[in-house]
């Protein structure tokens, strides 16, 4: 389980936290006072948020959940630290006052707590949606490379091998090529893609069509359209679309298909 693997360093550091806290309390009966500047609290909160986003791959919902888990961990660690302070000989603090002291009265103690909080990020990220994210990463298609293709049509057909991809069309100038549902009529896909781009004014756009979706992407004079049978797999459309936009000179690929739209009309 990825959550258990990620929890190991947090458990070890929590043990180290307890040992160092015990040593710190045994060094003197009177609690030292080193107030925590407001800037430190703000900086730690910002660092927690950035760490949460990094641990979740900038997925907003998971990032917020992990951030809240980190704040909860901070509160729990401060409570444990406050209980230890309150129980220390000569501490003269009740539990609420010791809790506040743990958060704002002693900077080294707060930084020690934050070390445990930072390791909570990968733990929470692994437990909350970690398995789904791993499956999603494993199910991402391998984008074909033009150098590996035997012909231009083979290049396009490989782009349609992923089950969720119904069709792919590429347009450059007056030329259009397609695979999947657009193999016989890539021009229609290109016309619709140009219409979407003209209407939105964006370099990329995902048009939801019920359960299906149409992803349109452009770079320089190339337009790529990707048809999905399931709109929930929009990440696949984006990966394929942007990768095909950055592909090399398509006209240099060997074999038939690279002039599919140039065949004369009957």
PDB file of C-alpha atoms in Angstrom:
ATOM      1  CA  UNK A   1       0.000   0.000   0.000  1.00  0.00           C
ATOM      2  CA  UNK A   2       1.541   3.351  -0.986  1.00  0.00           C
ATOM      3  CA  UNK A   3       0.081   5.032   2.089  1.00  0.00           C
ATOM      4  CA  UNK A   4       1.855   2.643   4.446  1.00  0.00           C
ATOM      5  CA  UNK A   5       5.136   3.065   2.581  1.00  0.00           C
ATOM      6  CA  UNK A   6       4.869   6.839   2.777  1.00  0.00           C
ATOM      7  CA  UNK A   7       3.948   6.641   6.473  1.00  0.00           C
ATOM      8  CA  UNK A   8       7.256   5.011   7.460  1.00  0.00           C
ATOM      9  CA  UNK A   9       9.389   8.183   7.422  1.00  0.00           C
ATOM     10  CA  UNK A  10       6.647  10.090   9.255  1.00  0.00           C
ATOM     11  CA  UNK A  11       6.538   7.459  11.999  1.00  0.00           C
ATOM     12  CA  UNK A  12      10.326   7.557  12.365  1.00  0.00           C
ATOM     13  CA  UNK A  13      10.382  11.341  12.551  1.00  0.00           C
ATOM     14  CA  UNK A  14       7.527  11.348  15.054  1.00  0.00           C
ATOM     15  CA  UNK A  15       9.612   9.070  17.264  1.00  0.00           C
ATOM     16  CA  UNK A  16      12.561  11.419  16.896  1.00  0.00           C
ATOM     17  CA  UNK A  17      10.251  14.306  17.786  1.00  0.00           C
ATOM     18  CA  UNK A  18       9.213  12.580  21.017  1.00  0.00           C
ATOM     19  CA  UNK A  19      12.833  11.839  21.970  1.00  0.00           C
ATOM     20  CA  UNK A  20      14.033  15.383  21.308  1.00  0.00           C
ATOM     21  CA  UNK A  21      11.050  16.827  23.157  1.00  0.00           C
ATOM     22  CA  UNK A  22      11.816  14.681  26.201  1.00  0.00           C
ATOM     23  CA  UNK A  23      15.469  15.739  26.141  1.00  0.00           C
ATOM     24  CA  UNK A  24      14.473  19.386  25.767  1.00  0.00           C
ATOM     25  CA  UNK A  25      12.105  19.230  28.738  1.00  0.00           C
ATOM     26  CA  UNK A  26      14.618  17.439  30.946  1.00  0.00           C
ATOM     27  CA  UNK A  27      17.265  20.090  30.419  1.00  0.00           C
ATOM     28  CA  UNK A  28      15.540  22.567  32.700  1.00  0.00           C
ATOM     29  CA  UNK A  29      12.472  22.937  34.831  1.00  0.00           C
ATOM     30  CA  UNK A  30      11.603  26.405  33.533  1.00  0.00           C
ATOM     31  CA  UNK A  31      10.234  26.708  30.023  1.00  0.00           C
ATOM     32  CA  UNK A  32      12.276  29.047  27.867  1.00  0.00           C
ATOM     33  CA  UNK A  33      10.446  31.683  25.910  1.00  0.00           C
ATOM     34  CA  UNK A  34      11.296  32.474  22.301  1.00  0.00           C
ATOM     35  CA  UNK A  35       8.206  34.034  20.683  1.00  0.00           C
ATOM     36  CA  UNK A  36       7.358  32.925  17.163  1.00  0.00           C
ATOM     37  CA  UNK A  37       7.165  35.862  14.705  1.00  0.00           C
ATOM     38  CA  UNK A  38       3.993  36.167  12.645  1.00  0.00           C
ATOM     39  CA  UNK A  39       6.108  35.898   9.497  1.00  0.00           C
ATOM     40  CA  UNK A  40       7.121  32.374  10.531  1.00  0.00           C
ATOM     41  CA  UNK A  41       3.482  31.294  10.838  1.00  0.00           C
ATOM     42  CA  UNK A  42       2.662  32.809   7.442  1.00  0.00           C
ATOM     43  CA  UNK A  43       5.750  31.251   5.867  1.00  0.00           C
ATOM     44  CA  UNK A  44       4.956  27.814   7.279  1.00  0.00           C
ATOM     45  CA  UNK A  45       1.348  28.019   6.042  1.00  0.00           C
ATOM     46  CA  UNK A  46       2.557  28.942   2.556  1.00  0.00           C
ATOM     47  CA  UNK A  47       5.156  26.162   2.641  1.00  0.00           C
ATOM     48  CA  UNK A  48       2.478  23.661   3.729  1.00  0.00           C
ATOM     49  CA  UNK A  49       0.244  24.686   0.827  1.00  0.00           C
ATOM     50  CA  UNK A  50       3.063  24.428  -1.718  1.00  0.00           C
ATOM     51  CA  UNK A  51       4.108  21.041  -0.322  1.00  0.00           C
ATOM     52  CA  UNK A  52       0.515  19.778  -0.500  1.00  0.00           C
ATOM     53  CA  UNK A  53       0.234  20.799  -4.151  1.00  0.00           C
ATOM     54  CA  UNK A  54       3.590  19.229  -5.003  1.00  0.00           C
ATOM     55  CA  UNK A  55       2.642  15.990  -3.235  1.00  0.00           C
ATOM     56  CA  UNK A  56      -0.586  15.721  -5.235  1.00  0.00           C
ATOM     57  CA  UNK A  57       0.698  16.845  -8.615  1.00  0.00           C
ATOM     58  CA  UNK A  58      -1.129  20.187  -8.317  1.00  0.00           C
ATOM     59  CA  UNK A  59      -4.546  18.488  -8.199  1.00  0.00           C
ATOM     60  CA  UNK A  60      -6.592  21.182  -6.473  1.00  0.00           C
ATOM     61  CA  UNK A  61      -9.089  19.017  -4.561  1.00  0.00           C
ATOM     62  CA  UNK A  62      -6.486  16.525  -3.344  1.00  0.00           C
ATOM     63  CA  UNK A  63      -4.125  19.394  -2.590  1.00  0.00           C
ATOM     64  CA  UNK A  64      -6.709  21.093  -0.357  1.00  0.00           C
ATOM     65  CA  UNK A  65      -7.412  17.815   1.453  1.00  0.00           C
ATOM     66  CA  UNK A  66      -3.701  17.241   2.055  1.00  0.00           C
ATOM     67  CA  UNK A  67      -3.259  20.861   3.198  1.00  0.00           C
ATOM     68  CA  UNK A  68      -6.088  20.459   5.733  1.00  0.00           C
ATOM     69  CA  UNK A  69      -4.526  17.183   6.905  1.00  0.00           C
ATOM     70  CA  UNK A  70      -1.220  18.987   7.424  1.00  0.00           C
ATOM     71  CA  UNK A  71      -2.904  21.727   9.463  1.00  0.00           C
ATOM     72  CA  UNK A  72      -4.681  19.085  11.549  1.00  0.00           C
ATOM     73  CA  UNK A  73      -1.341  17.360  12.105  1.00  0.00           C
ATOM     74  CA  UNK A  74       0.134  20.682  13.247  1.00  0.00           C
ATOM     75  CA  UNK A  75      -2.699  21.057  15.768  1.00  0.00           C
ATOM     76  CA  UNK A  76      -2.269  17.505  17.061  1.00  0.00           C
ATOM     77  CA  UNK A  77       1.499  17.881  17.404  1.00  0.00           C
ATOM     78  CA  UNK A  78       1.014  21.211  19.205  1.00  0.00           C
ATOM     79  CA  UNK A  79      -1.475  19.538  21.551  1.00  0.00           C
ATOM     80  CA  UNK A  80       0.939  16.718  22.374  1.00  0.00           C
ATOM     81  CA  UNK A  81       3.733  19.235  22.864  1.00  0.00           C
ATOM     82  CA  UNK A  82       1.488  21.369  25.065  1.00  0.00           C
ATOM     83  CA  UNK A  83       0.577  18.356  27.201  1.00  0.00           C
ATOM     84  CA  UNK A  84       4.277  17.650  27.648  1.00  0.00           C
ATOM     85  CA  UNK A  85       4.927  21.277  28.568  1.00  0.00           C
ATOM     86  CA  UNK A  86       2.053  21.268  31.065  1.00  0.00           C
ATOM     87  CA  UNK A  87       3.355  18.082  32.676  1.00  0.00           C
ATOM     88  CA  UNK A  88       6.935  19.340  32.895  1.00  0.00           C
ATOM     89  CA  UNK A  89       8.222  20.013  36.434  1.00  0.00           C
ATOM     90  CA  UNK A  90       7.872  23.698  37.227  1.00  0.00           C
ATOM     91  CA  UNK A  91       6.029  24.359  34.001  1.00  0.00           C
ATOM     92  CA  UNK A  92       3.178  26.209  35.751  1.00  0.00           C
ATOM     93  CA  UNK A  93       1.013  26.062  32.599  1.00  0.00           C
ATOM     94  CA  UNK A  94      -2.439  24.585  32.188  1.00  0.00           C
ATOM     95  CA  UNK A  95      -3.206  22.631  29.013  1.00  0.00           C
ATOM     96  CA  UNK A  96      -4.823  25.487  26.978  1.00  0.00           C
ATOM     97  CA  UNK A  97      -1.986  27.871  27.830  1.00  0.00           C
ATOM     98  CA  UNK A  98       0.575  25.184  27.033  1.00  0.00           C
ATOM     99  CA  UNK A  99      -1.114  24.554  23.670  1.00  0.00           C
ATOM    100  CA  UNK A 100      -0.856  28.250  22.789  1.00  0.00           C
ATOM    101  CA  UNK A 101       2.742  28.260  24.020  1.00  0.00           C
ATOM    102  CA  UNK A 102       3.551  25.285  21.773  1.00  0.00           C
ATOM    103  CA  UNK A 103       2.258  27.184  18.740  1.00  0.00           C
ATOM    104  CA  UNK A 104       3.543  30.670  19.433  1.00  0.00           C
ATOM    105  CA  UNK A 105       5.806  30.762  22.467  1.00  0.00           C
ATOM    106  CA  UNK A 106       8.833  28.667  21.522  1.00  0.00           C
ATOM    107  CA  UNK A 107      10.251  28.781  17.989  1.00  0.00           C
ATOM    108  CA  UNK A 108      12.478  25.637  18.130  1.00  0.00           C
ATOM    109  CA  UNK A 109       9.509  23.597  19.351  1.00  0.00           C
ATOM    110  CA  UNK A 110       7.295  24.863  16.520  1.00  0.00           C
ATOM    111  CA  UNK A 111       9.925  24.055  13.905  1.00  0.00           C
ATOM    112  CA  UNK A 112      10.267  20.573  15.380  1.00  0.00           C
ATOM    113  CA  UNK A 113       6.518  20.085  14.987  1.00  0.00           C
ATOM    114  CA  UNK A 114       6.624  21.366  11.415  1.00  0.00           C
ATOM    115  CA  UNK A 115       9.161  18.687  10.450  1.00  0.00           C
ATOM    116  CA  UNK A 116       6.535  16.048  11.235  1.00  0.00           C
ATOM    117  CA  UNK A 117       3.853  18.075   9.441  1.00  0.00           C
ATOM    118  CA  UNK A 118       5.888  18.226   6.223  1.00  0.00           C
ATOM    119  CA  UNK A 119       6.178  14.437   6.166  1.00  0.00           C
ATOM    120  CA  UNK A 120       2.419  14.165   6.557  1.00  0.00           C
ATOM    121  CA  UNK A 121       1.998  15.527   2.993  1.00  0.00           C
ATOM    122  CA  UNK A 122       3.095  12.370   1.109  1.00  0.00           C
ATOM    123  CA  UNK A 123       1.244  10.208   3.643  1.00  0.00           C
ATOM    124  CA  UNK A 124      -2.061  12.033   3.168  1.00  0.00           C
ATOM    125  CA  UNK A 125      -1.547  12.264  -0.599  1.00  0.00           C
ATOM    126  CA  UNK A 126      -0.955   8.504  -0.802  1.00  0.00           C
ATOM    127  CA  UNK A 127      -4.028   7.673   1.258  1.00  0.00           C
ATOM    128  CA  UNK A 128      -6.351  10.216  -0.376  1.00  0.00           C
ATOM    129  CA  UNK A 129      -6.661   9.343  -4.045  1.00  0.00           C
ATOM    130  CA  UNK A 130      -3.164   7.911  -4.333  1.00  0.00           C
ATOM    131  CA  UNK A 131      -4.322   4.614  -5.819  1.00  0.00           C
ATOM    132  CA  UNK A 132      -6.572   6.353  -8.354  1.00  0.00           C
ATOM    133  CA  UNK A 133      -3.774   8.708  -9.377  1.00  0.00           C
ATOM    134  CA  UNK A 134      -1.397   5.777  -9.825  1.00  0.00           C
ATOM    135  CA  UNK A 135      -3.915   3.966 -12.033  1.00  0.00           C
ATOM    136  CA  UNK A 136      -4.411   7.134 -14.060  1.00  0.00           C
ATOM    137  CA  UNK A 137      -0.651   7.481 -14.561  1.00  0.00           C
ATOM    138  CA  UNK A 138      -0.343   3.844 -15.632  1.00  0.00           C
ATOM    139  CA  UNK A 139      -3.242   4.181 -18.080  1.00  0.00           C
ATOM    140  CA  UNK A 140      -1.853   7.194 -19.881  1.00  0.00           C
ATOM    141  CA  UNK A 141      -1.212   6.308 -23.502  1.00  0.00           C
ATOM    142  CA  UNK A 142       2.238   6.114 -24.987  1.00  0.00           C
ATOM    143  CA  UNK A 143       2.279   8.870 -27.546  1.00  0.00           C
ATOM    144  CA  UNK A 144       3.781   7.592 -30.811  1.00  0.00           C
ATOM    145  CA  UNK A 145       6.862   9.232 -32.204  1.00  0.00           C
ATOM    146  CA  UNK A 146       7.078  10.038 -35.883  1.00  0.00           C
ATOM    147  CA  UNK A 147      10.516   8.397 -36.120  1.00  0.00           C
ATOM    148  CA  UNK A 148       8.991   5.055 -35.076  1.00  0.00           C
ATOM    149  CA  UNK A 149       6.270   5.080 -37.728  1.00  0.00           C
ATOM    150  CA  UNK A 150       6.573   3.034 -40.908  1.00  0.00           C
ATOM    151  CA  UNK A 151       4.292   5.452 -42.742  1.00  0.00           C
ATOM    152  CA  UNK A 152       2.286   8.552 -42.095  1.00  0.00           C
ATOM    153  CA  UNK A 153      -0.950   6.588 -41.765  1.00  0.00           C
ATOM    154  CA  UNK A 154       0.748   4.208 -39.360  1.00  0.00           C
ATOM    155  CA  UNK A 155       1.731   7.231 -37.285  1.00  0.00           C
ATOM    156  CA  UNK A 156      -1.891   8.382 -37.099  1.00  0.00           C
ATOM    157  CA  UNK A 157      -3.259   4.884 -36.491  1.00  0.00           C
ATOM    158  CA  UNK A 158      -0.924   4.477 -33.546  1.00  0.00           C
ATOM    159  CA  UNK A 159      -2.310   7.682 -32.080  1.00  0.00           C
ATOM    160  CA  UNK A 160      -5.770   6.059 -32.145  1.00  0.00           C
ATOM    161  CA  UNK A 161      -4.749   2.812 -30.463  1.00  0.00           C
ATOM    162  CA  UNK A 162      -5.859   4.024 -27.059  1.00  0.00           C
ATOM    163  CA  UNK A 163      -9.433   2.694 -26.473  1.00  0.00           C
ATOM    164  CA  UNK A 164     -10.872   6.032 -25.364  1.00  0.00           C
ATOM    165  CA  UNK A 165      -9.657   7.795 -28.519  1.00  0.00           C
ATOM    166  CA  UNK A 166     -12.246   7.563 -31.301  1.00  0.00           C
ATOM    167  CA  UNK A 167     -10.380   9.592 -33.881  1.00  0.00           C
ATOM    168  CA  UNK A 168      -7.498  11.951 -34.578  1.00  0.00           C
ATOM    169  CA  UNK A 169      -7.192  14.580 -37.293  1.00  0.00           C
ATOM    170  CA  UNK A 170      -4.261  16.833 -38.156  1.00  0.00           C
ATOM    171  CA  UNK A 171      -4.520  19.912 -40.357  1.00  0.00           C
ATOM    172  CA  UNK A 172      -1.729  21.994 -41.839  1.00  0.00           C
ATOM    173  CA  UNK A 173      -2.698  24.687 -44.284  1.00  0.00           C
ATOM    174  CA  UNK A 174      -4.976  23.117 -46.888  1.00  0.00           C
ATOM    175  CA  UNK A 175      -3.900  19.569 -46.052  1.00  0.00           C
ATOM    176  CA  UNK A 176      -5.732  17.284 -43.649  1.00  0.00           C
ATOM    177  CA  UNK A 177      -5.032  13.755 -42.433  1.00  0.00           C
ATOM    178  CA  UNK A 178      -7.063  11.534 -40.159  1.00  0.00           C
ATOM    179  CA  UNK A 179      -7.368   8.202 -38.405  1.00  0.00           C
ATOM    180  CA  UNK A 180     -10.138   6.393 -36.588  1.00  0.00           C
ATOM    181  CA  UNK A 181     -13.566   7.892 -37.270  1.00  0.00           C
ATOM    182  CA  UNK A 182     -11.941  10.656 -39.334  1.00  0.00           C
ATOM    183  CA  UNK A 183      -9.796   8.465 -41.543  1.00  0.00           C
ATOM    184  CA  UNK A 184     -12.080   8.833 -44.559  1.00  0.00           C
ATOM    185  CA  UNK A 185     -13.021  12.481 -44.013  1.00  0.00           C
ATOM    186  CA  UNK A 186     -10.386  14.408 -42.044  1.00  0.00           C
ATOM    187  CA  UNK A 187     -11.465  17.636 -43.728  1.00  0.00           C
ATOM    188  CA  UNK A 188     -14.741  17.643 -41.795  1.00  0.00           C
ATOM    189  CA  UNK A 189     -12.860  17.363 -38.524  1.00  0.00           C
ATOM    190  CA  UNK A 190     -10.549  20.191 -39.522  1.00  0.00           C
ATOM    191  CA  UNK A 191     -13.455  22.463 -40.411  1.00  0.00           C
ATOM    192  CA  UNK A 192     -15.067  21.848 -37.049  1.00  0.00           C
ATOM    193  CA  UNK A 193     -11.760  22.330 -35.230  1.00  0.00           C
ATOM    194  CA  UNK A 194     -11.167  25.661 -36.958  1.00  0.00           C
ATOM    195  CA  UNK A 195     -14.704  26.727 -36.053  1.00  0.00           C
ATOM    196  CA  UNK A 196     -14.119  25.903 -32.383  1.00  0.00           C
ATOM    197  CA  UNK A 197     -10.802  27.774 -32.320  1.00  0.00           C
ATOM    198  CA  UNK A 198     -12.302  30.810 -34.038  1.00  0.00           C
ATOM    199  CA  UNK A 199     -15.213  30.885 -31.609  1.00  0.00           C
ATOM    200  CA  UNK A 200     -13.157  30.480 -28.429  1.00  0.00           C
ATOM    201  CA  UNK A 201     -10.010  32.358 -29.442  1.00  0.00           C
ATOM    202  CA  UNK A 202      -7.956  29.834 -27.458  1.00  0.00           C
ATOM    203  CA  UNK A 203      -4.990  27.704 -28.456  1.00  0.00           C
ATOM    204  CA  UNK A 204      -6.657  24.660 -26.894  1.00  0.00           C
ATOM    205  CA  UNK A 205     -10.230  23.791 -26.015  1.00  0.00           C
ATOM    206  CA  UNK A 206     -12.230  20.752 -24.925  1.00  0.00           C
ATOM    207  CA  UNK A 207     -15.792  20.666 -26.239  1.00  0.00           C
ATOM    208  CA  UNK A 208     -18.098  18.382 -24.235  1.00  0.00           C
ATOM    209  CA  UNK A 209     -20.624  16.561 -26.417  1.00  0.00           C
ATOM    210  CA  UNK A 210     -22.759  14.598 -23.975  1.00  0.00           C
ATOM    211  CA  UNK A 211     -20.690  11.607 -22.904  1.00  0.00           C
ATOM    212  CA  UNK A 212     -18.151  12.253 -25.667  1.00  0.00           C
ATOM    213  CA  UNK A 213     -15.744  15.148 -26.145  1.00  0.00           C
ATOM    214  CA  UNK A 214     -13.757  16.912 -28.830  1.00  0.00           C
ATOM    215  CA  UNK A 215     -10.334  18.288 -27.981  1.00  0.00           C
ATOM    216  CA  UNK A 216      -8.895  20.932 -30.296  1.00  0.00           C
ATOM    217  CA  UNK A 217      -5.297  22.123 -30.106  1.00  0.00           C
ATOM    218  CA  UNK A 218      -3.206  24.401 -32.291  1.00  0.00           C
ATOM    219  CA  UNK A 219       0.432  25.375 -32.621  1.00  0.00           C
ATOM    220  CA  UNK A 220       1.747  27.628 -35.380  1.00  0.00           C
ATOM    221  CA  UNK A 221      -0.112  26.532 -38.541  1.00  0.00           C
ATOM    222  CA  UNK A 222      -0.990  23.043 -37.280  1.00  0.00           C
ATOM    223  CA  UNK A 223      -4.348  22.086 -35.808  1.00  0.00           C
ATOM    224  CA  UNK A 224      -4.993  18.784 -34.055  1.00  0.00           C
ATOM    225  CA  UNK A 225      -8.439  17.416 -33.218  1.00  0.00           C
ATOM    226  CA  UNK A 226      -8.923  14.467 -30.862  1.00  0.00           C
ATOM    227  CA  UNK A 227     -12.289  12.751 -30.475  1.00  0.00           C
ATOM    228  CA  UNK A 228     -13.000  10.953 -27.199  1.00  0.00           C
ATOM    229  CA  UNK A 229     -15.737   8.424 -26.600  1.00  0.00           C
ATOM    230  CA  UNK A 230     -15.655   9.242 -22.875  1.00  0.00           C
ATOM    231  CA  UNK A 231     -15.316  12.876 -21.793  1.00  0.00           C
ATOM    232  CA  UNK A 232     -13.892  11.876 -18.405  1.00  0.00           C
ATOM    233  CA  UNK A 233     -10.596  10.999 -20.128  1.00  0.00           C
ATOM    234  CA  UNK A 234      -9.846  14.577 -21.141  1.00  0.00           C
ATOM    235  CA  UNK A 235      -6.250  14.206 -19.918  1.00  0.00           C
ATOM    236  CA  UNK A 236      -5.682  11.727 -22.767  1.00  0.00           C
ATOM    237  CA  UNK A 237      -6.980  14.202 -25.345  1.00  0.00           C
ATOM    238  CA  UNK A 238      -4.684  16.891 -23.992  1.00  0.00           C
ATOM    239  CA  UNK A 239      -1.653  14.597 -23.979  1.00  0.00           C
ATOM    240  CA  UNK A 240      -2.236  13.409 -27.546  1.00  0.00           C
ATOM    241  CA  UNK A 241      -3.253  16.800 -28.883  1.00  0.00           C
ATOM    242  CA  UNK A 242      -0.293  18.727 -27.514  1.00  0.00           C
ATOM    243  CA  UNK A 243       2.153  15.956 -28.438  1.00  0.00           C
ATOM    244  CA  UNK A 244       0.910  15.822 -32.030  1.00  0.00           C
ATOM    245  CA  UNK A 245       1.097  19.612 -32.217  1.00  0.00           C
ATOM    246  CA  UNK A 246       4.788  19.364 -31.344  1.00  0.00           C
ATOM    247  CA  UNK A 247       5.526  16.451 -33.698  1.00  0.00           C
ATOM    248  CA  UNK A 248       8.083  17.010 -36.445  1.00  0.00           C
ATOM    249  CA  UNK A 249       7.582  17.699 -40.143  1.00  0.00           C
ATOM    250  CA  UNK A 250       4.700  15.404 -41.057  1.00  0.00           C
ATOM    251  CA  UNK A 251       5.330  15.687 -44.770  1.00  0.00           C
ATOM    252  CA  UNK A 252       8.673  13.923 -44.349  1.00  0.00           C
ATOM    253  CA  UNK A 253       7.076  10.689 -43.155  1.00  0.00           C
ATOM    254  CA  UNK A 254       7.236   7.879 -45.740  1.00  0.00           C
ATOM    255  CA  UNK A 255       4.446   5.909 -47.275  1.00  0.00           C
ATOM    256  CA  UNK A 256       0.899   6.614 -48.404  1.00  0.00           C
ATOM    257  CA  UNK A 257      -1.434   8.784 -46.422  1.00  0.00           C
ATOM    258  CA  UNK A 258       0.588  11.932 -46.238  1.00  0.00           C
ATOM    259  CA  UNK A 259      -1.455  13.482 -48.998  1.00  0.00           C
ATOM    260  CA  UNK A 260      -4.800  11.984 -48.069  1.00  0.00           C
ATOM    261  CA  UNK A 261      -6.748  15.194 -48.429  1.00  0.00           C
ATOM    262  CA  UNK A 262      -5.149  16.071 -51.760  1.00  0.00           C
ATOM    263  CA  UNK A 263      -6.767  13.303 -53.787  1.00  0.00           C
ATOM    264  CA  UNK A 264      -8.795  14.756 -56.652  1.00  0.00           C
ATOM    265  CA  UNK A 265     -12.547  14.741 -56.402  1.00  0.00           C
ATOM    266  CA  UNK A 266     -14.516  12.399 -58.655  1.00  0.00           C
TER     267      UNK A 266
END
